Short mmCIF file of C-alpha atoms in Angstrom, two decimals:
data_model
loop_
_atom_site.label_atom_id
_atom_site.label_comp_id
_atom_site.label_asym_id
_atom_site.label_seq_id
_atom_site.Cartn_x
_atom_site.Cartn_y
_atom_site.Cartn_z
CA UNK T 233 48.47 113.01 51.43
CA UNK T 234 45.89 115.64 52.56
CA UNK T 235 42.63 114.65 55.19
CA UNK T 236 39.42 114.67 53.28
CA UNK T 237 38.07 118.05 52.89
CA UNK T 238 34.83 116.90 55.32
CA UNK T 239 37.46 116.37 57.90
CA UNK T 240 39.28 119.18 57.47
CA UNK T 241 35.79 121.41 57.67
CA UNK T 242 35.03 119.45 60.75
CA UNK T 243 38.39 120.43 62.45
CA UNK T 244 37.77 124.12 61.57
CA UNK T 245 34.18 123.75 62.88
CA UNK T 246 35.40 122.16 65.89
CA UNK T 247 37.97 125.25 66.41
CA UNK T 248 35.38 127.49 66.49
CA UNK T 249 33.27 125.94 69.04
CA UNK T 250 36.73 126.16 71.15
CA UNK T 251 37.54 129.99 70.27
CA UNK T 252 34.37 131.04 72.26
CA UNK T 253 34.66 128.60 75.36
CA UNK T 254 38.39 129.78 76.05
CA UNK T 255 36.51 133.83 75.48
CA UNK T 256 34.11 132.52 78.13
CA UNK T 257 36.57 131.11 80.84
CA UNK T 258 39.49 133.52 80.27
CA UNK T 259 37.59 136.65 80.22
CA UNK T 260 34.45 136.04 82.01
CA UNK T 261 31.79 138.77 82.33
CA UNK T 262 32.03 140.79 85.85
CA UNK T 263 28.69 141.13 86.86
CA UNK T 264 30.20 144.31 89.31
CA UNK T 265 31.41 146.15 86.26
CA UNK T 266 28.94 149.26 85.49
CA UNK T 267 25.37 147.44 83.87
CA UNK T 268 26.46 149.14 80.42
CA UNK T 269 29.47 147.25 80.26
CA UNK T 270 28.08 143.81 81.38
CA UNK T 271 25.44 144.34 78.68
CA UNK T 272 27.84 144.99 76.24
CA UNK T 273 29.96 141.98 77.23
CA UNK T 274 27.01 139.92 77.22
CA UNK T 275 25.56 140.97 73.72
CA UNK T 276 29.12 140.58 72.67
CA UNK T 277 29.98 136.71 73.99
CA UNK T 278 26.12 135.52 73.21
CA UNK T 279 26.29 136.67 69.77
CA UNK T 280 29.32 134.75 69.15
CA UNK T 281 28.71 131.93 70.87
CA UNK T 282 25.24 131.45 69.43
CA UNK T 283 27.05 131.97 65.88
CA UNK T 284 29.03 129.27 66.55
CA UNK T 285 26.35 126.85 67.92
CA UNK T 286 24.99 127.42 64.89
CA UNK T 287 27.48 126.77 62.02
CA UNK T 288 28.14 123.60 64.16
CA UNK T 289 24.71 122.62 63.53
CA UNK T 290 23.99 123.39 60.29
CA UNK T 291 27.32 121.36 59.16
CA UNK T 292 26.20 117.97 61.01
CA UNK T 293 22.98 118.35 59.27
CA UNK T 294 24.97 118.90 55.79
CA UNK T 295 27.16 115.97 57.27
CA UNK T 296 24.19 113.74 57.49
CA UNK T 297 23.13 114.69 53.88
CA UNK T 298 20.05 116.89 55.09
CA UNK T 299 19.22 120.99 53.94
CA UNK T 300 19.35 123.57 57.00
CA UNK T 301 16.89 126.30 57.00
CA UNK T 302 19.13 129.61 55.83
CA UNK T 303 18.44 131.49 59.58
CA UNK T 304 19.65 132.18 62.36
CA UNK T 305 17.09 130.28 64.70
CA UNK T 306 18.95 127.94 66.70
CA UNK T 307 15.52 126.23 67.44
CA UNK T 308 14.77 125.43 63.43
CA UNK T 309 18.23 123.97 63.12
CA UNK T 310 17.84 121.72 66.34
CA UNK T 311 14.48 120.59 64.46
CA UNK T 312 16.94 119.67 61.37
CA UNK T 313 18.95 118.01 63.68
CA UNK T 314 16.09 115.94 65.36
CA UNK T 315 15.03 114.97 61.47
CA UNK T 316 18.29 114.30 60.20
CA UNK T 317 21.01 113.01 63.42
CA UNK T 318 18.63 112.34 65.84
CA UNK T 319 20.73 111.08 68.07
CA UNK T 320 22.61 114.00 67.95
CA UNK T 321 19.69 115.98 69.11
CA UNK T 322 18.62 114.06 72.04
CA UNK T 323 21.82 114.22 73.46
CA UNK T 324 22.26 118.40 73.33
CA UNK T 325 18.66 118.41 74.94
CA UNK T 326 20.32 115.68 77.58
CA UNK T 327 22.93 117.73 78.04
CA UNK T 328 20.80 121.13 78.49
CA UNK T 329 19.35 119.42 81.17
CA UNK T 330 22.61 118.47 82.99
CA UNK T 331 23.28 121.74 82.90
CA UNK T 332 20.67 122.91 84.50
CA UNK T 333 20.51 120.82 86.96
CA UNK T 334 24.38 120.69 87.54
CA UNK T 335 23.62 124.78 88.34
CA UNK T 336 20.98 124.37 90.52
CA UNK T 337 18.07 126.38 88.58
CA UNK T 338 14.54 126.10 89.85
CA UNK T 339 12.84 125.33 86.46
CA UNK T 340 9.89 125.93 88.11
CA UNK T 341 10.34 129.29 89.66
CA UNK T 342 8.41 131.91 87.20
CA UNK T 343 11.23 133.62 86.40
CA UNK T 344 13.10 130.77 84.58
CA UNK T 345 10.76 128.71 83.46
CA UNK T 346 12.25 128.65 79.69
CA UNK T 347 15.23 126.32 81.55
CA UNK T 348 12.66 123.29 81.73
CA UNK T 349 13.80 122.45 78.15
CA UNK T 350 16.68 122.97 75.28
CA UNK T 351 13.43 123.91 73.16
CA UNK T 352 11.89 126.46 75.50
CA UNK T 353 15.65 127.96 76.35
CA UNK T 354 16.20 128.57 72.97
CA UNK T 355 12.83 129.97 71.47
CA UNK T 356 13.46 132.20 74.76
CA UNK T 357 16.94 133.20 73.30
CA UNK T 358 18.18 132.07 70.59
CA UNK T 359 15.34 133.15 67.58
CA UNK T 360 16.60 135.04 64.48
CA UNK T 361 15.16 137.96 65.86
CA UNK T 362 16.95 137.62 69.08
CA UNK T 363 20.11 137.00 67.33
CA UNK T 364 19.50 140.14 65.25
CA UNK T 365 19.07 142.65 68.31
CA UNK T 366 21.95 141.06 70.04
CA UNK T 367 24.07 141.55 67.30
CA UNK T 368 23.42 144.87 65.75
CA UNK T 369 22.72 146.63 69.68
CA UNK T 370 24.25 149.75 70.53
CA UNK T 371 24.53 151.72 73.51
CA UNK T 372 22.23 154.26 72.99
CA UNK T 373 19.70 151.60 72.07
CA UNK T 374 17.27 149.87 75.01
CA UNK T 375 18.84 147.25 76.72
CA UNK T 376 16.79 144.90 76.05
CA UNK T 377 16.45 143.85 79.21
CA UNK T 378 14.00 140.81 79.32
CA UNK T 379 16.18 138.78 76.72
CA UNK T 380 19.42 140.14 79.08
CA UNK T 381 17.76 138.38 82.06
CA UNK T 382 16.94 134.94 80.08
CA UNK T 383 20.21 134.46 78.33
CA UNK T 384 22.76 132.24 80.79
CA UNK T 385 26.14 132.41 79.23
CA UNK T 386 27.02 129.49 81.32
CA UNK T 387 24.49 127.78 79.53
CA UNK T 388 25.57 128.51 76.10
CA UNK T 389 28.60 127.67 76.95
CA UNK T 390 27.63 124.09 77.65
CA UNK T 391 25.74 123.91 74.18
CA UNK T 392 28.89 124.72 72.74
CA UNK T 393 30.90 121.77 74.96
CA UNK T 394 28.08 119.82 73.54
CA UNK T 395 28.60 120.48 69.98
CA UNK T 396 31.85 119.72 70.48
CA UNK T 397 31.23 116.68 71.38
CA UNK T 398 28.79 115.85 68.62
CA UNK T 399 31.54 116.74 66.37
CA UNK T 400 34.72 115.12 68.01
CA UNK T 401 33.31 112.07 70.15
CA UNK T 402 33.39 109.20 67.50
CA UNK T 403 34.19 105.69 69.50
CA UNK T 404 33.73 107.37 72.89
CA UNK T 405 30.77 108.61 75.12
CA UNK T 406 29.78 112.13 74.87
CA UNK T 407 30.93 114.08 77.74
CA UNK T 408 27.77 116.05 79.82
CA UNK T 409 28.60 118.51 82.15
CA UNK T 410 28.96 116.08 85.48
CA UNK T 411 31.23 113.92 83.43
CA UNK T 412 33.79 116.79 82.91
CA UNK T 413 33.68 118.06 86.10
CA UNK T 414 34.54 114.95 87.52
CA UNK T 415 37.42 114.41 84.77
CA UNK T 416 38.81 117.57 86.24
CA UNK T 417 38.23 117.09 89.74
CA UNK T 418 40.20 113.41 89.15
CA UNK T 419 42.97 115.02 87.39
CA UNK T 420 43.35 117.25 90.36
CA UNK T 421 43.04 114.77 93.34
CA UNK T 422 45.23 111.87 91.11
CA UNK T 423 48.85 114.03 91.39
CA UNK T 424 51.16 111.36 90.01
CA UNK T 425 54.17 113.24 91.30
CA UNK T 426 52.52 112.75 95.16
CA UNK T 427 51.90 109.39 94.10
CA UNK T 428 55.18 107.63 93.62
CA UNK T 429 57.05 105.60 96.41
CA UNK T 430 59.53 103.40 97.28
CA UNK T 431 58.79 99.77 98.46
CA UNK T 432 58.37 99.59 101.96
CA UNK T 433 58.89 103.00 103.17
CA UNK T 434 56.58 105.56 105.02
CA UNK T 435 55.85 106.85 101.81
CA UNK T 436 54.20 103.82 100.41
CA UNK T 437 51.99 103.19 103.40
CA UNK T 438 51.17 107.27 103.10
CA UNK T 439 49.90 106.23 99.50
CA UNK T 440 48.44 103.30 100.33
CA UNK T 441 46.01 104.97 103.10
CA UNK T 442 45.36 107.76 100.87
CA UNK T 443 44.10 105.11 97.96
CA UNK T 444 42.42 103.27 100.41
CA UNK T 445 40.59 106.47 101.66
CA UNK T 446 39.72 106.96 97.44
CA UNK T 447 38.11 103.58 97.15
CA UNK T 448 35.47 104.19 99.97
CA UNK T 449 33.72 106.93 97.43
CA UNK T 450 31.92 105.99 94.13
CA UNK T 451 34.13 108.90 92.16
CA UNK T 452 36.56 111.50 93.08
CA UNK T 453 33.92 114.24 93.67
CA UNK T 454 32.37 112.27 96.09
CA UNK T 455 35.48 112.10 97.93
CA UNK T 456 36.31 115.78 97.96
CA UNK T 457 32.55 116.97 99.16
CA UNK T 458 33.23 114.53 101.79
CA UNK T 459 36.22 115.99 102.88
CA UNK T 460 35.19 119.24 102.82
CA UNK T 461 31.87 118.61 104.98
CA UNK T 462 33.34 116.53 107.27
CA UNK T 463 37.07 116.73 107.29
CA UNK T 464 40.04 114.44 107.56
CA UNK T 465 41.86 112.83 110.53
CA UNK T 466 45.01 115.15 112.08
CA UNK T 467 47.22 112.18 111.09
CA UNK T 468 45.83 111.66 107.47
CA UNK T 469 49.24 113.63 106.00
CA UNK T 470 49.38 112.88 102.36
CA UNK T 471 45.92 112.95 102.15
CA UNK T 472 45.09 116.36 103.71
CA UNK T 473 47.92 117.97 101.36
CA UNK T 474 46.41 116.26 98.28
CA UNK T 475 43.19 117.31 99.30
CA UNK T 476 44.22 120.82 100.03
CA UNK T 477 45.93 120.97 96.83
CA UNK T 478 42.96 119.82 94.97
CA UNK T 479 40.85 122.36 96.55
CA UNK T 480 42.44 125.68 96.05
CA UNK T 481 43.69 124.29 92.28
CA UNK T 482 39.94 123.82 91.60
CA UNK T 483 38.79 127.08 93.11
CA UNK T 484 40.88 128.85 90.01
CA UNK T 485 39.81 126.82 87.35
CA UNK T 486 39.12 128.28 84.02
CA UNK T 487 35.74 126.05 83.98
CA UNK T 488 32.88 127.82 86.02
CA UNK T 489 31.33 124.07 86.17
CA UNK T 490 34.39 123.05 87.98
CA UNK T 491 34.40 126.54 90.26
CA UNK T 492 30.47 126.10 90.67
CA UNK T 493 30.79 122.68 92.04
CA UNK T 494 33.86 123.71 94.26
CA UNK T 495 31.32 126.38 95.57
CA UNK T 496 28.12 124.14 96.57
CA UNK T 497 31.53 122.59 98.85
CA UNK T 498 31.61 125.36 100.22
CA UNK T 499 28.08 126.19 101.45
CA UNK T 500 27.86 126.93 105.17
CA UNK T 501 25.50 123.74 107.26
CA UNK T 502 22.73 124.44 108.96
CA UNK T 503 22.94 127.18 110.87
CA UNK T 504 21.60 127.71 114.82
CA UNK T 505 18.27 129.15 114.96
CA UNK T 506 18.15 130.29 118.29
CA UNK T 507 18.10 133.87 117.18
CA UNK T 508 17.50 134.74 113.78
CA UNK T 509 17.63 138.99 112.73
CA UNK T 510 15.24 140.80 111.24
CA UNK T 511 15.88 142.19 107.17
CA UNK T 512 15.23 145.53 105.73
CA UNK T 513 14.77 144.27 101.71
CA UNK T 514 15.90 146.25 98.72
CA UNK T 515 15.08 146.69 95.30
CA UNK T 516 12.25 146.10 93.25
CA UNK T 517 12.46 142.37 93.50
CA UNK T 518 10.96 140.78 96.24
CA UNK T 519 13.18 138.86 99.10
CA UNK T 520 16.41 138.89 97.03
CA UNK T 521 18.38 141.56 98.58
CA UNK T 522 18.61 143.03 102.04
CA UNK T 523 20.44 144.54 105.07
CA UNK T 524 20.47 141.84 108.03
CA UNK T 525 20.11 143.88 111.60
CA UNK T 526 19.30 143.70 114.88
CA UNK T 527 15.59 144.48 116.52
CA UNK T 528 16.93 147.52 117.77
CA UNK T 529 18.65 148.42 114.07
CA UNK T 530 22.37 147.67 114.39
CA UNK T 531 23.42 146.53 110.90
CA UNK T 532 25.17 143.05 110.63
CA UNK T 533 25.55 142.48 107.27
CA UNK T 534 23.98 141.85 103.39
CA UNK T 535 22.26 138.87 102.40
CA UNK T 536 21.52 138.36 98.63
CA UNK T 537 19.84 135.26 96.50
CA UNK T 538 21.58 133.81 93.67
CA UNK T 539 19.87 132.29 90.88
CA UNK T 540 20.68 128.81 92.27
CA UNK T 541 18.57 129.54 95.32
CA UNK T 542 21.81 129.88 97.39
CA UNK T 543 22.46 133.59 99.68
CA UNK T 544 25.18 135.25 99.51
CA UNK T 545 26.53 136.41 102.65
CA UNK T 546 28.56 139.71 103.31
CA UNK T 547 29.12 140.70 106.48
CA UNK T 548 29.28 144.36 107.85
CA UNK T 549 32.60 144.06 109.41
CA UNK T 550 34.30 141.31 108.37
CA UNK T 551 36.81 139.58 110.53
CA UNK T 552 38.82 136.13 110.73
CA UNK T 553 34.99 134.68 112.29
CA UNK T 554 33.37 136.43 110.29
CA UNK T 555 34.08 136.12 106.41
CA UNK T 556 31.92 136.13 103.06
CA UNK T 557 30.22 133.20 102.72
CA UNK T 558 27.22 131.00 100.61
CA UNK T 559 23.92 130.01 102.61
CA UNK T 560 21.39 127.25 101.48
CA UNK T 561 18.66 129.33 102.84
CA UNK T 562 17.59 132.86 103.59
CA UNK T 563 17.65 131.68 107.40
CA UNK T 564 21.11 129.95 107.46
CA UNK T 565 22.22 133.26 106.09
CA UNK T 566 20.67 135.31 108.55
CA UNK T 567 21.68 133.52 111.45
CA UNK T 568 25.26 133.08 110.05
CA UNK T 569 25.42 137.08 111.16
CA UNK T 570 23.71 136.33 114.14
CA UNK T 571 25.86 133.81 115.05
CA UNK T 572 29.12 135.94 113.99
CA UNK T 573 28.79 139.23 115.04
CA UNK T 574 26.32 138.58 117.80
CA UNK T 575 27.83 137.27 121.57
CA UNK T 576 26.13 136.17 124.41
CA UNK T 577 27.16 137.79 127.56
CA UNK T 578 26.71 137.35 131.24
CA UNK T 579 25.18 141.00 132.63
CA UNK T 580 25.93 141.23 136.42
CA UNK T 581 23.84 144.72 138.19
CA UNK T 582 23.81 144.69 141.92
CA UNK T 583 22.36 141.12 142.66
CA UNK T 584 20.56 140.70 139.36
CA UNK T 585 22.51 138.04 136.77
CA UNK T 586 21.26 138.08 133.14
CA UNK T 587 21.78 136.20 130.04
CA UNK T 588 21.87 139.27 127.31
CA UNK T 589 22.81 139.17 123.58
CA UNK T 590 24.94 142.20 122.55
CA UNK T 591 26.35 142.91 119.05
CA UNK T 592 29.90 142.23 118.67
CA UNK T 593 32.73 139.14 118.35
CA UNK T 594 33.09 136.45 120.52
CA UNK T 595 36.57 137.50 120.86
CA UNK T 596 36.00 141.06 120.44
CA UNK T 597 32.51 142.26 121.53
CA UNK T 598 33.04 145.53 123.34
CA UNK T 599 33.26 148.69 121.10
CA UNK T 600 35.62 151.40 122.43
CA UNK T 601 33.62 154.93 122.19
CA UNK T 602 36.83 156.82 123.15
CA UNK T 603 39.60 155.95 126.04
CA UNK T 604 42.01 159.20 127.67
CA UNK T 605 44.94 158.29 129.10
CA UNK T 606 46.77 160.68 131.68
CA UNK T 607 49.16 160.45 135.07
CA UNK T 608 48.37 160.11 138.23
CA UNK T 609 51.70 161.63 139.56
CA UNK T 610 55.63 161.48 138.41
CA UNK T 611 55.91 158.35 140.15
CA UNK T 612 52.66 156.52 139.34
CA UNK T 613 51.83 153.81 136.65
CA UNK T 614 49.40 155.22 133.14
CA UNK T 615 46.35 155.18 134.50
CA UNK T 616 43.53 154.76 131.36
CA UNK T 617 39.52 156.04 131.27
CA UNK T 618 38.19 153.80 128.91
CA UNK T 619 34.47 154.55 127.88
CA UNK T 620 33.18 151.66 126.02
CA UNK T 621 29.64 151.60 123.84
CA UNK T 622 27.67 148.31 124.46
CA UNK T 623 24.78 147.90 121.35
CA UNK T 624 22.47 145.35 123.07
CA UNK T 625 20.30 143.40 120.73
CA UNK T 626 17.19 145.13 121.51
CA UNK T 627 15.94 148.31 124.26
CA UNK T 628 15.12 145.85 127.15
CA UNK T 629 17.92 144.97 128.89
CA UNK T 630 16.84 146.83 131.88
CA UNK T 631 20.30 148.66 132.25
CA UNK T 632 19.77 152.37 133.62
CA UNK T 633 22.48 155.33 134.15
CA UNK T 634 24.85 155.35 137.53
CA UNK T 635 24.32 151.58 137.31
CA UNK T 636 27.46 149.32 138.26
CA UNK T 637 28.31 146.58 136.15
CA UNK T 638 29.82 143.68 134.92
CA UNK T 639 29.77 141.92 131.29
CA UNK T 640 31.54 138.80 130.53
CA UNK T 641 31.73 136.96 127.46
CA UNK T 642 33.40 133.98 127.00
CA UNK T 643 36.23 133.80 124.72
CA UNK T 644 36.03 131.09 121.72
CA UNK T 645 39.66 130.91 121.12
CA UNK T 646 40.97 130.73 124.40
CA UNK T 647 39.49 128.12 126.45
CA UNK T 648 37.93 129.56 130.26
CA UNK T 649 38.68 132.60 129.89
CA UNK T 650 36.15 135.66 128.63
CA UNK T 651 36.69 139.63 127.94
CA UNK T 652 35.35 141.33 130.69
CA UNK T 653 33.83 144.93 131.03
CA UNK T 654 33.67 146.44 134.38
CA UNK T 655 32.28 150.09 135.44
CA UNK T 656 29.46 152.54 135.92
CA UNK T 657 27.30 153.70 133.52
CA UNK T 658 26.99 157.03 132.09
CA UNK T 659 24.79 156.73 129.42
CA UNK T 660 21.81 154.82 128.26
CA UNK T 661 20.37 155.55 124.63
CA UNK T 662 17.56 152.65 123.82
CA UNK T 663 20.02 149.32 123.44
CA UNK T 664 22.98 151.60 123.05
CA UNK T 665 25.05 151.95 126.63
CA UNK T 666 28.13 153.40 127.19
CA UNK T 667 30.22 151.86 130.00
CA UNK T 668 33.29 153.94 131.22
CA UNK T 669 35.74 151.39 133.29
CA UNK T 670 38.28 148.98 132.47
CA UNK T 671 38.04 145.95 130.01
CA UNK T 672 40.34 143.23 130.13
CA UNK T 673 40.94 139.41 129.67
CA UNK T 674 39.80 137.28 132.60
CA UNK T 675 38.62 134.05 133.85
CA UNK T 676 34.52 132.93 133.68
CA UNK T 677 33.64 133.54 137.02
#
């Protein structure tokens, strides 16, 4: 006995909401790629996806005995959906909305102001017109770069989840974004393998705490962004590795919902303020891209906005303290670098004691300019010149040529101790002064 035909079209409908969602996790667009080829991908994944959206449409309107309008306006066949399944309509525009706010977009901001609605999102992107110039582009045609800055695959991609869902959901709630994530985030913190015991042993009480620790949160997510902001206890075993686990599997997931909310995790807190660097910004855009330095122009690093509001952060010369990382502000991104690549050193001249900020690690904040090593005699020990380049954070430290002196910083890994610089100095350029002596690892005097 064969389905109906209706549910045999609604299984092939179905199928090709999935064919573009798997095209959109497994072979995302790479925004570093050359622009032509992340237009080209773009054009290429938003025309099919919006194809897609569309057949999906126009069949639950035929479904619900209506007549769809013969285009390709994804906004006239939401219309037919609002006259003929309305509640089929109110929930994509529900789900839009997730989506949006699940991504953190500023409806608000000028620049995306056609995210306040499903309605205004697609008139924005999804017209016949529209449809037409992302289908038929070439290369040696314009860009079209307006509709190229308003289209979010990320957010087609959740009309086509949605769809889905319209289509497949029959006796159980349709999914919106949080909902998934959260299925997925469950499935990874719930390993049944980890879970098993025997009665009575150290297992069992392992998985008892680690359930126990579960129950204190409303859902699973809430229990991971907990962990990650405020980590676990040293002896909390079972659940640290499940944790872990859960993590890193969720970093790699195909969904960018999923990765997305494993990133806001992984936003840096507020940052210390007590100095913050100047920016030099790039671009034609306004505040959204710049080169984080020092008053006196040493470079620490690139700061960027994301369309979320969050800043990337990409340090100059990255190090084990000093790694890529997200900011919730402009500030906490700035004084991230600060904070990194910035130390704090004692400055002794003569009689004189200062508190100076010079660029470089905590555990690594002199900069060798050159060292020579040579022998004092056959029987003598290698004696080394070492001439060492000190970038203060601005021109008035007060340091002058032939002065002796002595620089300690305090070391962050090893506890009382700090890398000392000790010598005369030979040459003073604004904040830049070379030191030659000996460094070494001491005790804070």
């Amino acid at each position: 006995v064969f389905p109906p035909v209706s549910d045999v079209n609604r299984a092939v409908i179905i199928q090709s909401l999935i064919d573009p969602i798997r095209i959109l996790e497994n072979e995302p667009v790479r925004p570093d790629a050359i622009f032509a080829l992340t237009v080209a991908q773009i054009m290429n994944r938003t025309s099919i996806a919006h194809l897609s959206i569309e057949r999906a449409m126009k069949f639950v309107i035929t479904e619900s005995r209506g007549t769809f309008t013969k285009n390709h306006d994804l906004l006239c066949q939401l219309n037919g959906l609002r006259q003929y399944e309305p509640n089929s309509a109110q929930y994509l525009a529900t789900a839009f909305t997730a989506a949006v706010r699940h991504y953190r977009y500023n409806a608000n901001a000028r620049h995306m102001r056609h995210l306040r609605s499903l309605d205004s999102y697609l008139a924005e992107t999804a017209s016949n017109s529209h449809f037409q110039d992302l289908r038929y582009w070439e290369l040696s045609q314009a860009t079209g770069d307006v509709l190229i800055r308003k289209i979010d695959l990320k957010l087609h991609m959740e009309l086509l989840h949605a769809m889905s869902e319209v289509l497949s959901s029959s006796g159980r709630p349709k999914e919106i974004i949080s909902m998934r994530v959260e299925r997925t985030v469950a499935d990874a913190m719930w390993p049944s393998a980890k879970l098993s015991y025997s009665e009575g042993s150290d297992r069992h009480r392992s998985v008892q705490a680690y359930i126990g620790w579960i129950k204190g949160f409303s859902n699973f997510s809430e229990a991971l962004s907990s962990a990650m902001r405020d980590g676990l206890e040293e002896n909390d075993g079972l659940t640290s590795e499940i944790v872990s686990a859960a993590h890193q599997d969720l970093r790699h997931s195909n969904d960018p919902a999923v990765r997305y909310f494993v990133e806001t995790l992984e936003v840096l807190p507020r940052q210390q303020r007590s100095v913050i660097p100047c920016v030099r910004w790039l671009g034609t855009e306004p505040f959204s891209s710049g080169i984080v330095h020092t008053p006196a122009g040493d470079e620490l690093g690139h700061i960027s906005r994301r369309v979320d509001g969050t800043w990337d952060v990409d340090p100059f010369f990255p190090s084990l303290v000093a790694v890529s990382a997200l900011a919730d502000s402009q500030t906490d991104a700035r004084c991230y670098l600060a904070d990194r690549l910035t130390s704090t050193a004692t400055v002794i001249v003569g009689d004189k004691v200062s508190k100076l900020r010079i660029v470089g690690e905590k555990d690594s904040p002199f900069r060798k300019a050159y060292e020579r090593v040579w022998e004092w005699s056959e029987d003598s020990e290698h004696a080394e010149e070492l001439v060492v380049n000190v970038a203060f954070w601005d021109d008035t430290h007060g340091i002058k040529r032939n002065d002796l002196v002595r620089m300690e910083v305090p070391r962050e890994t090893i506890p009382r101790a700090a890398s000392i610089l000790k010598g005369r100095v030979t040459e003073v350029n604004a904040n830049q002064v070379l030191v030659q002596g000996m460094e070494y690892l001491g005790a804070v005097s």
